[in-house]
mmCIF file with all atom_site columns, C-alpha atoms in Angstrom:
data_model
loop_
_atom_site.group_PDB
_atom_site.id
_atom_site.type_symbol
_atom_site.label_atom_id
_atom_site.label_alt_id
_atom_site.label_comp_id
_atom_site.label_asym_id
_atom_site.label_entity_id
_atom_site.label_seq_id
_atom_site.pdbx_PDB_ins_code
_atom_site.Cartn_x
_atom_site.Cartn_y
_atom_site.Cartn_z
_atom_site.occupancy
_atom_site.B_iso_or_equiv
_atom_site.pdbx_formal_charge
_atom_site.auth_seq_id
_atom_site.auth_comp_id
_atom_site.auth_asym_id
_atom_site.auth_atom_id
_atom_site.pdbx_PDB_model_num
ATOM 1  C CA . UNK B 1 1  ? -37.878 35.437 31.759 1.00 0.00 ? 1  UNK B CA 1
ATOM 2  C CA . UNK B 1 2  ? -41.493 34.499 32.034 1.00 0.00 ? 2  UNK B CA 1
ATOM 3  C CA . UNK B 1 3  ? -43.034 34.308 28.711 1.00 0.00 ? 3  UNK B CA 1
ATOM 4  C CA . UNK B 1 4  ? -46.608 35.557 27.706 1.00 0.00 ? 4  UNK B CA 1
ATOM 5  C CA . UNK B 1 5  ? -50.056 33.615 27.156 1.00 0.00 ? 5  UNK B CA 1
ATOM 6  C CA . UNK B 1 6  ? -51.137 33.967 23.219 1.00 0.00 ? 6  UNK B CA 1
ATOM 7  C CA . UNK B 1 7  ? -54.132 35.903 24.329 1.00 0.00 ? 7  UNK B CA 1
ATOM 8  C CA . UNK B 1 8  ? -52.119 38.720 26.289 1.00 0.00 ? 8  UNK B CA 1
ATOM 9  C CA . UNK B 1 9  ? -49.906 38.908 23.013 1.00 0.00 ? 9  UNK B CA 1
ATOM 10 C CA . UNK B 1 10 ? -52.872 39.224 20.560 1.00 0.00 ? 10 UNK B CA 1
ATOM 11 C CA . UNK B 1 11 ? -54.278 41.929 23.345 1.00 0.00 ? 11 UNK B CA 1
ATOM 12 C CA . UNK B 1 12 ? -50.923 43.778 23.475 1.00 0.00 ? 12 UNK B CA 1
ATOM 13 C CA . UNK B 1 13 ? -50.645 43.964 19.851 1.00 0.00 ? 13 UNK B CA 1
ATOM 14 C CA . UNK B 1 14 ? -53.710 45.446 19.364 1.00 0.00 ? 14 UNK B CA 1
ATOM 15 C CA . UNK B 1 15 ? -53.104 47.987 22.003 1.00 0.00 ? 15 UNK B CA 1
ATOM 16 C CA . UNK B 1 16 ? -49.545 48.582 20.083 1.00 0.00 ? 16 UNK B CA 1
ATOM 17 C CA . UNK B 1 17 ? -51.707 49.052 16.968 1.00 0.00 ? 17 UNK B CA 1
ATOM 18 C CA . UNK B 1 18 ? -54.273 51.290 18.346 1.00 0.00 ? 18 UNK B CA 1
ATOM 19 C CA . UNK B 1 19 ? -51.532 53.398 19.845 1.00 0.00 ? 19 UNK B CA 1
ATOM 20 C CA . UNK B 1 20 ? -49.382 53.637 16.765 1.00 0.00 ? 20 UNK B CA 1
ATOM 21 C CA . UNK B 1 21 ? -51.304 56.649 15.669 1.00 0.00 ? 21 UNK B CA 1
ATOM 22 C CA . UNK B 1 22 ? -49.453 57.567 12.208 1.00 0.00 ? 22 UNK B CA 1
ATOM 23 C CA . UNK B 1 23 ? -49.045 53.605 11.395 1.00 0.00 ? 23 UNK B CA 1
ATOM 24 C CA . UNK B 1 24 ? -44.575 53.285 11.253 1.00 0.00 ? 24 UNK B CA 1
ATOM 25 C CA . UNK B 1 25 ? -44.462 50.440 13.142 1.00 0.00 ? 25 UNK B CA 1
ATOM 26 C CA . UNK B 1 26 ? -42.775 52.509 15.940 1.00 0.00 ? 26 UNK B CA 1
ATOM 27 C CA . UNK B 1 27 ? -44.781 54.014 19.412 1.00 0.00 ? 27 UNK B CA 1
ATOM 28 C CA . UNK B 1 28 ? -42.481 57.663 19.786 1.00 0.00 ? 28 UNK B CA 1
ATOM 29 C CA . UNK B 1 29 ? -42.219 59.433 22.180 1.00 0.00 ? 29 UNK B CA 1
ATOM 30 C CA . UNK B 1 30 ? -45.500 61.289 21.553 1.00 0.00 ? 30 UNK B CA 1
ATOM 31 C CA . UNK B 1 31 ? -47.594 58.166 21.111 1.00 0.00 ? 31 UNK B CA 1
ATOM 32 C CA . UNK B 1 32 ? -46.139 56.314 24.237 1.00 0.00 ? 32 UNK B CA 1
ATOM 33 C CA . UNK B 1 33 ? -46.899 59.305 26.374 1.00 0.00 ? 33 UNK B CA 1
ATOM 34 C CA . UNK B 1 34 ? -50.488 59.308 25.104 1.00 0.00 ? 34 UNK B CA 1
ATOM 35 C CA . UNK B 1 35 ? -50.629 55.304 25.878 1.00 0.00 ? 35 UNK B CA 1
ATOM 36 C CA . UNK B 1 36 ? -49.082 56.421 29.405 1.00 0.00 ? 36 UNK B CA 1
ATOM 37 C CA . UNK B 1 37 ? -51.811 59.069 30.272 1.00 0.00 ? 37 UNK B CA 1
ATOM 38 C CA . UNK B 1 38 ? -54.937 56.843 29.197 1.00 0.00 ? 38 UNK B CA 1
ATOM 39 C CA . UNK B 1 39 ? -53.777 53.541 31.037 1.00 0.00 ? 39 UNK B CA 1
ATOM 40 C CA . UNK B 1 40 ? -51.935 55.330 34.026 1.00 0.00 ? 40 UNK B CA 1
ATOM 41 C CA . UNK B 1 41 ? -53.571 58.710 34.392 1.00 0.00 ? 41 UNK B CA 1
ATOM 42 C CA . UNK B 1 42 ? -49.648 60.154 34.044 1.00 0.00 ? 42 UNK B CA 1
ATOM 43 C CA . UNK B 1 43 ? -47.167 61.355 31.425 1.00 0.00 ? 43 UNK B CA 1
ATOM 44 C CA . UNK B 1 44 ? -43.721 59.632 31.120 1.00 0.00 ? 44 UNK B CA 1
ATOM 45 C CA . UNK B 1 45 ? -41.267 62.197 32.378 1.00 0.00 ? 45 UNK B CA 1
ATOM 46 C CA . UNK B 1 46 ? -38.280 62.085 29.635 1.00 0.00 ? 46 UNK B CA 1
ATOM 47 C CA . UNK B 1 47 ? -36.122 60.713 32.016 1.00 0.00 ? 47 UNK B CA 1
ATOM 48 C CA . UNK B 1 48 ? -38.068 57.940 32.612 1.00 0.00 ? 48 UNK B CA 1
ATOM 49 C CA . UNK B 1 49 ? -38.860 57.765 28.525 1.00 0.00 ? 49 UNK B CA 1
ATOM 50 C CA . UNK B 1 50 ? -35.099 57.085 28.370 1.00 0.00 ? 50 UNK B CA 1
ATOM 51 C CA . UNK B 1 51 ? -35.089 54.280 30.631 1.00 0.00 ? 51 UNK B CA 1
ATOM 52 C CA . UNK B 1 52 ? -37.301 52.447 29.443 1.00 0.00 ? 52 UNK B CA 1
ATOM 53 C CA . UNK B 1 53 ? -35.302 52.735 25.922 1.00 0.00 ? 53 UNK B CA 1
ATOM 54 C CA . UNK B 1 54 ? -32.632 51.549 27.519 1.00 0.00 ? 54 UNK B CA 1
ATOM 55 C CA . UNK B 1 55 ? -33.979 48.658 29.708 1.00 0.00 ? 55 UNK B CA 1
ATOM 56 C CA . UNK B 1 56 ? -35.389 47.308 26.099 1.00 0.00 ? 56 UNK B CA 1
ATOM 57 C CA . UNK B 1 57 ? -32.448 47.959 23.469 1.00 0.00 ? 57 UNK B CA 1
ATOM 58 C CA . UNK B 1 58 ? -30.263 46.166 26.297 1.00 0.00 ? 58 UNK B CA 1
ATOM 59 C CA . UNK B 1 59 ? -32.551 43.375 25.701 1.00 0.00 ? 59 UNK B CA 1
ATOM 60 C CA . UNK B 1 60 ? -34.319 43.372 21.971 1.00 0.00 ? 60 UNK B CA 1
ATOM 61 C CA . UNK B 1 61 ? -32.297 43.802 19.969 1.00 0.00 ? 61 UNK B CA 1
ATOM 62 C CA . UNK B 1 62 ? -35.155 45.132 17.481 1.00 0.00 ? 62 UNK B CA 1
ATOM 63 C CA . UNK B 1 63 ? -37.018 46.698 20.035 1.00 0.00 ? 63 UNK B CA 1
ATOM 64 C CA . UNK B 1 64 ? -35.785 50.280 19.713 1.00 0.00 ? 64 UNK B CA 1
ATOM 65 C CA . UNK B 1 65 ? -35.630 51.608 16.055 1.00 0.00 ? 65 UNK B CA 1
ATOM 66 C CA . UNK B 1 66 ? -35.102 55.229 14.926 1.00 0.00 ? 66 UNK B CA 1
ATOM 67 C CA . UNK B 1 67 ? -35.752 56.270 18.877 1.00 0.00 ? 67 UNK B CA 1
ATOM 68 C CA . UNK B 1 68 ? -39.436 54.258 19.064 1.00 0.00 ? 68 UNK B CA 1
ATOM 69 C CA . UNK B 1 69 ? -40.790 51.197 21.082 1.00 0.00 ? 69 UNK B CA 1
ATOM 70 C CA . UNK B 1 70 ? -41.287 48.907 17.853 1.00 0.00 ? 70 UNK B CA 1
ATOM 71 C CA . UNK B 1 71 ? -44.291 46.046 18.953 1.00 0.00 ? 71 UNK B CA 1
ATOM 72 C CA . UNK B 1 72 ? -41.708 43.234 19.681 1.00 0.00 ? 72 UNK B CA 1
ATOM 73 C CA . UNK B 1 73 ? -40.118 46.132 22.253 1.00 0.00 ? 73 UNK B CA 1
ATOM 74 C CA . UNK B 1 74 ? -43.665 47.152 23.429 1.00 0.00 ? 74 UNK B CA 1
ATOM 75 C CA . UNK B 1 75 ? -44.241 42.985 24.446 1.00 0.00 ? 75 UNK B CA 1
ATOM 76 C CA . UNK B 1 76 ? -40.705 42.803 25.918 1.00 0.00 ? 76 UNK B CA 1
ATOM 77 C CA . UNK B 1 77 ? -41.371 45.854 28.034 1.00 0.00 ? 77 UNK B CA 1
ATOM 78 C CA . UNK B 1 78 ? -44.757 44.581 29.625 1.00 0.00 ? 78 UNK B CA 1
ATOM 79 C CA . UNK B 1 79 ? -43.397 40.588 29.901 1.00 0.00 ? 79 UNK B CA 1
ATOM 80 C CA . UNK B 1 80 ? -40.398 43.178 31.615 1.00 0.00 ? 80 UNK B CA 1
ATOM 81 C CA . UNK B 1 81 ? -42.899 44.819 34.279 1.00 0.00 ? 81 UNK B CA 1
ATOM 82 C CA . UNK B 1 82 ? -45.097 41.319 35.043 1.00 0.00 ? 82 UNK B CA 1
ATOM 83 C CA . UNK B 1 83 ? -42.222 39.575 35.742 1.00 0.00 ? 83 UNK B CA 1
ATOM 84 C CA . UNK B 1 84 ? -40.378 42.530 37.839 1.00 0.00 ? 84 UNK B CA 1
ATOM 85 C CA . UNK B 1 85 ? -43.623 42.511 39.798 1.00 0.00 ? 85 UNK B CA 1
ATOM 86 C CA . UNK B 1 86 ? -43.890 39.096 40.288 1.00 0.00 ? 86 UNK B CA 1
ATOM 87 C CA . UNK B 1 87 ? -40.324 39.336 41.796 1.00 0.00 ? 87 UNK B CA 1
ATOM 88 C CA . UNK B 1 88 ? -41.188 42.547 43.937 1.00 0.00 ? 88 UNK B CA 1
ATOM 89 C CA . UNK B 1 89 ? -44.491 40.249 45.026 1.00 0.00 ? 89 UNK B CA 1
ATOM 90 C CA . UNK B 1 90 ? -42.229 37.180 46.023 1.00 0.00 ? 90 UNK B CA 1
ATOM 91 C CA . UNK B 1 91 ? -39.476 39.549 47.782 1.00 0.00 ? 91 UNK B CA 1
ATOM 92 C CA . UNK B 1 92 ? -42.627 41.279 49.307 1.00 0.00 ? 92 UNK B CA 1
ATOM 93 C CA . UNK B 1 93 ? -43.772 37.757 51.108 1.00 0.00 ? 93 UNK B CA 1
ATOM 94 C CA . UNK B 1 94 ? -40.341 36.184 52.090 1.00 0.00 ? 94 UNK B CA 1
ATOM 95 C CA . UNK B 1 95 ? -40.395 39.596 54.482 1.00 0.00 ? 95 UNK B CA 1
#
């Protein structure tokens, strides 16, 4: 899996911290729909709240706890998406 630059993980961390409103550690449910709606203009459905909890406890193991997207989680998830789009991108071009 691609890894990310030092700069994107200081900028992602500081997102994580801005959007960890009461300060656990953790991004709930609550606070990752609020992230969702300022970056993307559109709520997480809860269906799609439980995927993404899924795609990252298969893969961090400490990146679900007590139901929230803890920061190491919150950087797997985006490293996740740039490198699923960098595969869509490459699939896009070989057709």
């Amino acid at each position: 899996m691609q890894t990310l630059k030092p700069a994107c993980i200081a900028a992602l961390s500081r997102i994580f911290k801005l959007c960890d409103v009461n300060k656990d550690g953790i991004l709930d449910d609550n606070e990752l729909n609020d992230f969702q709606r300022v970056c993307f203009d559109r709520p997480l459905q809860q269906h799609e709240l439980a995927g993404i909890k899924e795609v990252v406890a298969a893969a961090e193991e400490e990146g679900i706890v007590n139901g929230g997207l803890t920061e190491q989680g919150f950087l797997f998830l985006h490293t996740y998406f740039i490198q699923k789009r960098s595969e869509e991108r490459r699939v896009g071009k070989e057709c």
